[in-house]
PDB file of C-alpha atoms and ligand atoms in Angstrom:
ATOM      1  CA  UNK A  19     108.269 104.946 112.140  1.00 83.00           C
ATOM      2  CA  UNK A  20     104.951 103.153 113.168  1.00 90.00           C
ATOM      3  CA  UNK A  21     102.130 102.738 110.353  1.00 91.00           C
ATOM      4  CA  UNK A  22      98.478 103.300 110.731  1.00 92.00           C
ATOM      5  CA  UNK A  23      95.704 102.880 108.227  1.00 90.00           C
ATOM      6  CA  UNK A  24      92.820 105.226 108.004  1.00 92.00           C
ATOM      7  CA  UNK A  25      89.685 105.889 105.948  1.00 89.00           C
ATOM      8  CA  UNK A  26      90.146 108.660 103.485  1.00 87.00           C
ATOM      9  CA  UNK A  27      87.447 110.372 105.250  1.00 90.00           C
ATOM     10  CA  UNK A  28      89.298 110.642 108.267  1.00 93.00           C
ATOM     11  CA  UNK A  29      91.287 113.464 106.558  1.00 92.00           C
ATOM     12  CA  UNK A  30      90.203 117.111 106.478  1.00 89.00           C
ATOM     13  CA  UNK A  31      92.206 120.086 105.462  1.00 87.00           C
ATOM     14  CA  UNK A  32      95.796 118.788 106.346  1.00 92.00           C
ATOM     15  CA  UNK A  33      94.446 117.226 109.578  1.00 95.00           C
ATOM     16  CA  UNK A  34      93.468 113.475 110.605  1.00 96.00           C
ATOM     17  CA  UNK A  35      92.010 111.750 112.850  1.00 95.00           C
ATOM     18  CA  UNK A  36      92.620 108.228 114.160  1.00 95.00           C
ATOM     19  CA  UNK A  37      89.935 106.326 116.078  1.00 91.00           C
ATOM     20  CA  UNK A  38      89.367 102.928 117.478  1.00 88.00           C
ATOM     21  CA  UNK A  39      91.785 100.231 118.677  1.00 86.00           C
ATOM     22  CA  UNK A  40      94.622 102.350 116.988  1.00 90.00           C
ATOM     23  CA  UNK A  41      94.169 105.358 119.935  1.00 94.00           C
ATOM     24  CA  UNK A  42      94.701 102.587 122.624  1.00 91.00           C
ATOM     25  CA  UNK A  43      97.758 101.327 120.527  1.00 90.00           C
ATOM     26  CA  UNK A  44      99.000 104.717 120.493  1.00 93.00           C
ATOM     27  CA  UNK A  45      98.400 105.864 123.670  1.00 93.00           C
ATOM     28  CA  UNK A  46      99.038 103.000 126.026  1.00 92.00           C
ATOM     29  CA  UNK A  47     101.057 100.498 123.791  1.00 93.00           C
ATOM     30  CA  UNK A  48     103.410 102.649 122.015  1.00 94.00           C
ATOM     31  CA  UNK A  49     102.746 105.796 124.763  1.00 95.00           C
ATOM     32  CA  UNK A  50     103.357 108.403 121.669  1.00 95.00           C
ATOM     33  CA  UNK A  51     103.015 111.911 122.578  1.00 95.00           C
ATOM     34  CA  UNK A  52     102.270 115.202 120.788  1.00 96.00           C
ATOM     35  CA  UNK A  53     104.995 116.214 118.758  1.00 96.00           C
ATOM     36  CA  UNK A  54     105.887 112.462 117.637  1.00 96.00           C
ATOM     37  CA  UNK A  55     105.394 111.372 114.328  1.00 96.00           C
ATOM     38  CA  UNK A  56     103.442 108.279 112.734  1.00 95.00           C
ATOM     39  CA  UNK A  57     103.491 107.063 109.080  1.00 94.00           C
ATOM     40  CA  UNK A  58      99.621 107.123 107.798  1.00 94.00           C
ATOM     41  CA  UNK A  59      98.379 104.934 104.798  1.00 91.00           C
ATOM     42  CA  UNK A  60      94.672 106.010 103.190  1.00 89.00           C
ATOM     43  CA  UNK A  61      94.439 102.606 101.722  1.00 83.00           C
ATOM     44  CA  UNK A  62      94.382 104.180  98.145  1.00 85.00           C
ATOM     45  CA  UNK A  63      98.125 104.512  97.992  1.00 86.00           C
ATOM     46  CA  UNK A  64      99.082 107.251  99.688  1.00 90.00           C
ATOM     47  CA  UNK A  65     101.482 107.400 102.592  1.00 91.00           C
ATOM     48  CA  UNK A  66     101.249 110.616 104.826  1.00 95.00           C
ATOM     49  CA  UNK A  67     103.689 111.955 107.550  1.00 96.00           C
ATOM     50  CA  UNK A  68     102.028 112.867 110.218  1.00 97.00           C
ATOM     51  CA  UNK A  69     102.853 114.564 113.489  1.00 97.00           C
ATOM     52  CA  UNK A  70     100.837 114.291 116.033  1.00 97.00           C
ATOM     53  CA  UNK A  71      98.871 117.099 117.734  1.00 97.00           C
ATOM     54  CA  UNK A  72      96.267 115.792 120.693  1.00 95.00           C
ATOM     55  CA  UNK A  73      96.469 112.459 122.192  1.00 95.00           C
ATOM     56  CA  UNK A  74      93.247 111.887 123.917  1.00 94.00           C
ATOM     57  CA  UNK A  75      91.423 108.691 125.092  1.00 92.00           C
ATOM     58  CA  UNK A  76      88.808 108.431 122.461  1.00 92.00           C
ATOM     59  CA  UNK A  77      90.707 109.982 119.266  1.00 94.00           C
ATOM     60  CA  UNK A  78      93.942 111.137 118.317  1.00 95.00           C
ATOM     61  CA  UNK A  79      94.529 113.817 115.887  1.00 96.00           C
ATOM     62  CA  UNK A  80      97.623 114.566 113.990  1.00 97.00           C
ATOM     63  CA  UNK A  81      98.877 117.529 111.120  1.00 97.00           C
ATOM     64  CA  UNK A  82     100.038 116.247 107.753  1.00 96.00           C
ATOM     65  CA  UNK A  83     103.332 117.049 107.102  1.00 97.00           C
ATOM     66  CA  UNK A  84     103.784 115.325 103.758  1.00 95.00           C
ATOM     67  CA  UNK A  85     102.208 113.181 101.424  1.00 94.00           C
ATOM     68  CA  UNK A  86     103.505 110.491  98.639  1.00 93.00           C
ATOM     69  CA  UNK A  87     101.891 108.108  96.360  1.00 92.00           C
ATOM     70  CA  UNK A  88     103.661 104.718  97.034  1.00 89.00           C
ATOM     71  CA  UNK A  89     103.188 101.458  95.521  1.00 87.00           C
ATOM     72  CA  UNK A  90     103.986  98.180  97.078  1.00 92.00           C
ATOM     73  CA  UNK A  91     100.765  96.558  95.465  1.00 94.00           C
ATOM     74  CA  UNK A  92     101.325  93.614  93.198  1.00 95.00           C
ATOM     75  CA  UNK A  93      99.848  94.175  89.829  1.00 95.00           C
ATOM     76  CA  UNK A  94      98.400  90.913  90.011  1.00 97.00           C
ATOM     77  CA  UNK A  95      94.931  90.873  91.738  1.00 98.00           C
ATOM     78  CA  UNK A  96      95.325  87.440  93.715  1.00 98.00           C
ATOM     79  CA  UNK A  97      92.123  85.603  95.583  1.00 98.00           C
ATOM     80  CA  UNK A  98      92.898  82.656  98.091  1.00 98.00           C
ATOM     81  CA  UNK A  99      90.308  80.455  98.848  1.00 98.00           C
ATOM     82  CA  UNK A 100      91.974  78.949 101.849  1.00 98.00           C
ATOM     83  CA  UNK A 101      90.188  76.159 103.903  1.00 97.00           C
ATOM     84  CA  UNK A 102      89.655  76.402 107.873  1.00 95.00           C
ATOM     85  CA  UNK A 103      92.515  74.307 109.255  1.00 94.00           C
ATOM     86  CA  UNK A 104      93.049  72.784 112.825  1.00 91.00           C
ATOM     87  CA  UNK A 105      93.701  75.128 115.832  1.00 89.00           C
ATOM     88  CA  UNK A 106      94.856  78.430 115.000  1.00 89.00           C
ATOM     89  CA  UNK A 107      96.816  77.285 111.873  1.00 93.00           C
ATOM     90  CA  UNK A 108      94.723  79.873 109.576  1.00 95.00           C
ATOM     91  CA  UNK A 109      96.109  82.912 111.624  1.00 96.00           C
ATOM     92  CA  UNK A 110     100.012  82.749 110.350  1.00 97.00           C
ATOM     93  CA  UNK A 111      98.843  81.411 106.809  1.00 98.00           C
ATOM     94  CA  UNK A 112      96.762  84.867 106.498  1.00 98.00           C
ATOM     95  CA  UNK A 113      99.578  86.888 107.785  1.00 98.00           C
ATOM     96  CA  UNK A 114     101.946  85.268 105.276  1.00 98.00           C
ATOM     97  CA  UNK A 115      99.777  85.683 102.443  1.00 98.00           C
ATOM     98  CA  UNK A 116      99.267  89.373 103.194  1.00 98.00           C
ATOM     99  CA  UNK A 117     102.985  89.705 103.599  1.00 98.00           C
ATOM    100  CA  UNK A 118     103.239  88.183  99.976  1.00 98.00           C
ATOM    101  CA  UNK A 119     100.538  90.751  98.446  1.00 98.00           C
ATOM    102  CA  UNK A 120      97.326  88.659  98.581  1.00 98.00           C
ATOM    103  CA  UNK A 121      94.413  91.028  97.517  1.00 98.00           C
ATOM    104  CA  UNK A 122      91.759  88.951  99.076  1.00 98.00           C
ATOM    105  CA  UNK A 123      91.333  86.042 101.276  1.00 98.00           C
ATOM    106  CA  UNK A 124      88.236  83.794 101.959  1.00 98.00           C
ATOM    107  CA  UNK A 125      88.021  81.407 104.323  1.00 97.00           C
ATOM    108  CA  UNK A 126      86.321  78.108 103.345  1.00 97.00           C
ATOM    109  CA  UNK A 127      84.348  75.683 105.130  1.00 95.00           C
ATOM    110  CA  UNK A 128      85.306  72.252 103.139  1.00 96.00           C
ATOM    111  CA  UNK A 129      84.055  68.899 103.161  1.00 95.00           C
ATOM    112  CA  UNK A 130      87.059  67.631 105.071  1.00 94.00           C
ATOM    113  CA  UNK A 131      87.810  70.058 107.525  1.00 89.00           C
ATOM    114  CA  UNK A 132      88.036  69.081 110.921  1.00 83.00           C
ATOM    115  CA  UNK A 133      87.178  72.373 112.614  1.00 85.00           C
ATOM    116  CA  UNK A 134      83.617  73.405 112.960  1.00 83.00           C
ATOM    117  CA  UNK A 135      82.950  77.126 113.252  1.00 85.00           C
ATOM    118  CA  UNK A 136      79.092  77.652 114.327  1.00 84.00           C
ATOM    119  CA  UNK A 137      77.310  80.318 112.351  1.00 83.00           C
ATOM    120  CA  UNK A 138      77.350  82.362 115.932  1.00 86.00           C
ATOM    121  CA  UNK A 139      80.857  82.273 116.196  1.00 90.00           C
ATOM    122  CA  UNK A 140      81.474  83.224 112.106  1.00 92.00           C
ATOM    123  CA  UNK A 141      81.549  87.094 112.727  1.00 93.00           C
ATOM    124  CA  UNK A 142      83.959  86.879 115.702  1.00 94.00           C
ATOM    125  CA  UNK A 143      86.150  84.968 113.636  1.00 94.00           C
ATOM    126  CA  UNK A 144      85.966  86.981 110.782  1.00 96.00           C
ATOM    127  CA  UNK A 145      86.449  90.171 112.771  1.00 95.00           C
ATOM    128  CA  UNK A 146      89.884  88.714 114.082  1.00 95.00           C
ATOM    129  CA  UNK A 147      91.155  87.838 110.719  1.00 96.00           C
ATOM    130  CA  UNK A 148      90.354  91.435 109.559  1.00 95.00           C
ATOM    131  CA  UNK A 149      92.402  92.434 112.466  1.00 93.00           C
ATOM    132  CA  UNK A 150      95.153  90.339 111.626  1.00 96.00           C
ATOM    133  CA  UNK A 151      95.159  91.113 108.086  1.00 96.00           C
ATOM    134  CA  UNK A 152      95.203  94.605 109.053  1.00 92.00           C
ATOM    135  CA  UNK A 153      98.302  94.221 111.327  1.00 92.00           C
ATOM    136  CA  UNK A 154     100.081  92.427 108.728  1.00 95.00           C
ATOM    137  CA  UNK A 155      99.578  94.987 106.067  1.00 93.00           C
ATOM    138  CA  UNK A 156     100.695  97.848 108.273  1.00 90.00           C
ATOM    139  CA  UNK A 157     103.785  95.802 109.325  1.00 90.00           C
ATOM    140  CA  UNK A 158     104.697  94.521 105.541  1.00 92.00           C
ATOM    141  CA  UNK A 159     104.125  98.425 104.037  1.00 89.00           C
ATOM    142  CA  UNK A 160     100.957  97.372 102.015  1.00 93.00           C
ATOM    143  CA  UNK A 161      99.271 100.535 100.716  1.00 90.00           C
ATOM    144  CA  UNK A 162      96.021  98.793 100.285  1.00 90.00           C
ATOM    145  CA  UNK A 163      94.344  96.855 102.890  1.00 91.00           C
ATOM    146  CA  UNK A 164      93.604  93.057 101.802  1.00 95.00           C
ATOM    147  CA  UNK A 165      90.086  92.115 102.131  1.00 96.00           C
ATOM    148  CA  UNK A 166      88.897  88.822 104.296  1.00 97.00           C
ATOM    149  CA  UNK A 167      85.555  87.877 103.155  1.00 96.00           C
ATOM    150  CA  UNK A 168      82.560  88.788 105.608  1.00 94.00           C
ATOM    151  CA  UNK A 169      81.631  85.141 105.584  1.00 94.00           C
ATOM    152  CA  UNK A 170      82.821  81.589 105.446  1.00 95.00           C
ATOM    153  CA  UNK A 171      82.046  79.922 101.944  1.00 96.00           C
ATOM    154  CA  UNK A 172      82.031  76.704 100.363  1.00 96.00           C
ATOM    155  CA  UNK A 173      84.231  75.642  97.265  1.00 97.00           C
ATOM    156  CA  UNK A 174      81.225  75.760  95.057  1.00 97.00           C
ATOM    157  CA  UNK A 175      80.312  79.314  96.203  1.00 97.00           C
ATOM    158  CA  UNK A 176      84.125  80.319  95.976  1.00 98.00           C
ATOM    159  CA  UNK A 177      84.306  79.174  92.631  1.00 97.00           C
ATOM    160  CA  UNK A 178      81.200  80.454  91.342  1.00 96.00           C
ATOM    161  CA  UNK A 179      81.796  84.137  92.334  1.00 96.00           C
ATOM    162  CA  UNK A 180      85.509  83.843  90.821  1.00 96.00           C
ATOM    163  CA  UNK A 181      83.844  83.369  87.581  1.00 92.00           C
ATOM    164  CA  UNK A 182      85.667  86.448  85.794  1.00 94.00           C
ATOM    165  CA  UNK A 183      88.828  85.706  87.126  1.00 97.00           C
ATOM    166  CA  UNK A 184      91.833  85.335  84.214  1.00 96.00           C
ATOM    167  CA  UNK A 185      93.137  82.172  85.901  1.00 97.00           C
ATOM    168  CA  UNK A 186      91.406  79.985  88.146  1.00 98.00           C
ATOM    169  CA  UNK A 187      92.962  76.993  89.956  1.00 98.00           C
ATOM    170  CA  UNK A 188      92.474  74.143  92.595  1.00 98.00           C
ATOM    171  CA  UNK A 189      95.444  72.682  94.276  1.00 98.00           C
ATOM    172  CA  UNK A 190      94.916  69.006  94.212  1.00 98.00           C
ATOM    173  CA  UNK A 191      97.835  66.552  95.391  1.00 97.00           C
ATOM    174  CA  UNK A 192      95.831  64.031  93.191  1.00 97.00           C
ATOM    175  CA  UNK A 193      96.545  65.790  89.774  1.00 97.00           C
ATOM    176  CA  UNK A 194      99.194  63.581  87.829  1.00 95.00           C
ATOM    177  CA  UNK A 195      99.598  65.915  84.685  1.00 94.00           C
ATOM    178  CA  UNK A 196      99.019  69.789  85.229  1.00 97.00           C
ATOM    179  CA  UNK A 197     101.741  71.645  87.020  1.00 97.00           C
ATOM    180  CA  UNK A 198     101.633  75.528  87.171  1.00 95.00           C
ATOM    181  CA  UNK A 199     104.447  76.063  84.656  1.00 93.00           C
ATOM    182  CA  UNK A 200     101.768  74.092  82.071  1.00 95.00           C
ATOM    183  CA  UNK A 201      99.210  76.706  82.407  1.00 93.00           C
ATOM    184  CA  UNK A 202      99.859  79.000  79.629  1.00 88.00           C
ATOM    185  CA  UNK A 203      97.742  82.302  79.425  1.00 88.00           C
ATOM    186  CA  UNK A 204      97.685  84.662  76.045  1.00 84.00           C
ATOM    187  CA  UNK A 205      98.359  87.885  77.763  1.00 86.00           C
ATOM    188  CA  UNK A 206      99.713  88.087  81.258  1.00 89.00           C
ATOM    189  CA  UNK A 207      96.821  87.244  83.838  1.00 95.00           C
ATOM    190  CA  UNK A 208      95.628  90.346  85.823  1.00 96.00           C
ATOM    191  CA  UNK A 209      93.889  88.429  88.340  1.00 97.00           C
ATOM    192  CA  UNK A 210      94.324  84.485  89.456  1.00 98.00           C
ATOM    193  CA  UNK A 211      91.755  82.794  91.881  1.00 98.00           C
ATOM    194  CA  UNK A 212      92.910  79.693  93.711  1.00 98.00           C
ATOM    195  CA  UNK A 213      92.180  77.178  96.499  1.00 98.00           C
ATOM    196  CA  UNK A 214      94.061  75.174  98.822  1.00 98.00           C
ATOM    197  CA  UNK A 215      92.571  72.517 100.948  1.00 97.00           C
ATOM    198  CA  UNK A 216      92.376  71.347 104.638  1.00 96.00           C
ATOM    199  CA  UNK A 217      94.440  68.575 106.195  1.00 95.00           C
ATOM    200  CA  UNK A 218      92.562  66.192 104.862  1.00 95.00           C
ATOM    201  CA  UNK A 219      92.489  67.478 101.285  1.00 97.00           C
ATOM    202  CA  UNK A 220      89.419  68.353  99.082  1.00 98.00           C
ATOM    203  CA  UNK A 221      87.077  65.882  98.430  1.00 97.00           C
ATOM    204  CA  UNK A 222      86.131  64.511  95.098  1.00 97.00           C
ATOM    205  CA  UNK A 223      82.915  66.594  94.659  1.00 97.00           C
ATOM    206  CA  UNK A 224      84.283  69.856  95.585  1.00 98.00           C
ATOM    207  CA  UNK A 225      87.258  68.982  92.432  1.00 98.00           C
ATOM    208  CA  UNK A 226      84.232  68.561  90.464  1.00 97.00           C
ATOM    209  CA  UNK A 227      82.270  71.520  91.500  1.00 96.00           C
ATOM    210  CA  UNK A 228      85.399  73.543  91.100  1.00 97.00           C
ATOM    211  CA  UNK A 229      86.211  72.093  87.661  1.00 97.00           C
ATOM    212  CA  UNK A 230      82.466  72.860  86.595  1.00 96.00           C
ATOM    213  CA  UNK A 231      83.118  76.674  87.447  1.00 96.00           C
ATOM    214  CA  UNK A 232      86.124  76.640  84.965  1.00 96.00           C
ATOM    215  CA  UNK A 233      88.839  75.696  87.570  1.00 97.00           C
ATOM    216  CA  UNK A 234      91.936  73.560  86.737  1.00 97.00           C
ATOM    217  CA  UNK A 235      93.193  71.171  89.122  1.00 98.00           C
ATOM    218  CA  UNK A 236      96.878  71.737  89.357  1.00 98.00           C
ATOM    219  CA  UNK A 237      99.552  69.640  91.154  1.00 98.00           C
ATOM    220  CA  UNK A 238     102.452  71.233  92.975  1.00 98.00           C
ATOM    221  CA  UNK A 239     104.845  68.338  92.267  1.00 96.00           C
ATOM    222  CA  UNK A 240     105.516  65.019  93.576  1.00 96.00           C
ATOM    223  CA  UNK A 241     105.726  65.530  97.299  1.00 97.00           C
ATOM    224  CA  UNK A 242     102.478  66.378  99.503  1.00 98.00           C
ATOM    225  CA  UNK A 243     102.773  69.585 101.165  1.00 98.00           C
ATOM    226  CA  UNK A 244     101.266  70.431 104.486  1.00 97.00           C
ATOM    227  CA  UNK A 245      97.957  72.497 104.198  1.00 96.00           C
ATOM    228  CA  UNK A 246      99.993  75.561 105.871  1.00 96.00           C
ATOM    229  CA  UNK A 247     102.763  75.190 103.189  1.00 97.00           C
ATOM    230  CA  UNK A 248     100.652  74.937 100.054  1.00 98.00           C
ATOM    231  CA  UNK A 249      98.992  78.272 100.469  1.00 98.00           C
ATOM    232  CA  UNK A 250     102.757  80.066 100.964  1.00 98.00           C
ATOM    233  CA  UNK A 251     104.268  78.211  98.072  1.00 98.00           C
ATOM    234  CA  UNK A 252     101.542  79.177  95.812  1.00 98.00           C
ATOM    235  CA  UNK A 253     101.861  82.866  96.365  1.00 98.00           C
ATOM    236  CA  UNK A 254     105.194  82.769  96.062  1.00 98.00           C
ATOM    237  CA  UNK A 255     104.942  81.146  92.652  1.00 98.00           C
ATOM    238  CA  UNK A 256     102.367  82.912  91.372  1.00 97.00           C
ATOM    239  CA  UNK A 257     103.862  86.401  92.449  1.00 98.00           C
ATOM    240  CA  UNK A 258     107.184  85.457  90.750  1.00 97.00           C
ATOM    241  CA  UNK A 259     105.482  84.415  87.538  1.00 95.00           C
ATOM    242  CA  UNK A 260     102.930  86.849  87.079  1.00 95.00           C
ATOM    243  CA  UNK A 261     103.416  89.715  89.863  1.00 96.00           C
ATOM    244  CA  UNK A 262     106.241  91.482  91.242  1.00 95.00           C
ATOM    245  CA  UNK A 263     108.050  88.878  93.516  1.00 95.00           C
TER     246      UNK A 263
HETATM  247  N1  SAH B  28      95.255  64.701 102.856  1.00 59.52           N
HETATM  248  C1  SAH B  28      96.126  64.840 101.782  1.00 59.52           C
HETATM  249  C2  SAH B  28      97.013  66.115 101.733  1.00 59.52           C
HETATM  250  C3  SAH B  28      96.238  67.331 101.926  1.00 59.52           C
HETATM  251  S1  SAH B  28      97.385  68.893 101.840  1.00 59.52           S
HETATM  252  C4  SAH B  28      96.830  63.396 101.633  1.00 59.52           C
HETATM  253  O1  SAH B  28      97.348  63.282 102.808  1.00 59.52           O
HETATM  254  O2  SAH B  28      96.892  63.061 100.982  1.00 59.52           O
HETATM  255  C5  SAH B  28      96.590  70.216 101.781  1.00 59.52           C
HETATM  256  C6  SAH B  28      96.111  70.761 100.702  1.00 59.52           C
HETATM  257  O3  SAH B  28      97.549  71.440 100.205  1.00 59.52           O
HETATM  258  C7  SAH B  28      95.846  70.353  99.588  1.00 59.52           C
HETATM  259  O4  SAH B  28      94.391  70.198  99.582  1.00 59.52           O
HETATM  260  C8  SAH B  28      96.200  70.817  98.316  1.00 59.52           C
HETATM  261  O5  SAH B  28      95.346  71.921  98.020  1.00 59.52           O
HETATM  262  C9  SAH B  28      97.382  71.233  98.709  1.00 59.52           C
HETATM  263  N2  SAH B  28      98.661  70.493  98.264  1.00 59.52           N
HETATM  264  C10 SAH B  28      99.503  69.770  99.337  1.00 59.52           C
HETATM  265  N3  SAH B  28     100.414  68.966  98.258  1.00 59.52           N
HETATM  266  C11 SAH B  28      99.998  69.345  97.093  1.00 59.52           C
HETATM  267  C12 SAH B  28     100.297  68.947  95.867  1.00 59.52           C
HETATM  268  N4  SAH B  28     101.592  67.802  95.822  1.00 59.52           N
HETATM  269  N5  SAH B  28      99.751  69.021  94.670  1.00 59.52           N
HETATM  270  C13 SAH B  28      98.669  70.095  94.822  1.00 59.52           C
HETATM  271  N6  SAH B  28      98.367  70.411  95.945  1.00 59.52           N
HETATM  272  C14 SAH B  28      98.901  70.042  97.339  1.00 59.52           C
END
């Protein structure tokens, strides 16, 4: 069954209204008709079976037939700082990160990232990534919508804003000692913030700034992983050790 996210306020006494891009998707792509069923998620952990009652050009209405609480969210709050990458390489990583249960993604402007996003293009890019995150969340059956940070951030700002996370890691290929297995936390951590860099890696200043905010440089082993491989490996390892994978 096709899945859609709606806001909790779009429900009123047993009825739900879908607006925006979902409307054209349901009408013109899926060509669903009244009487057909969809799955609706409210982003709060509830999944509804909805029978469509009206399919109009601007809005779609449906009757809620059943509601169940589902939990597909990881107990681990994972925040990923991901450097901008060449071309559209950011997009598939974002998708995979959502599949792997990331809670929030922060696009980073790093010193060595080759792509330049002008301030004027930023909103458009973020809107595109929000859409990708939403699609990936639907596809992978997430019950909560992962957040995409509304602005590009520097390594310094990212690290500063994550000061309350239980575990804070910056992945650095030049780190020679600390691996993930060396990180010991007394109680199982509930929140982890981490960063992975661009094709050219992080600069020394960025590593220093991260350290200043309590981030530990950690190695992913003796081989250099591509900028698009590292985040996927990291999320899998973290979810396996402290999350639900
Ligand atoms: N320019 C570097 C590689 C950068 S790889 C070089 O060729 O030497 C891109 C990003 O992936 C890095 O910034 C880092 O965050 C992560 N990464 C890749 N391999 C890694 C490793 N072995 N240990 C830790 N981080 C790694």
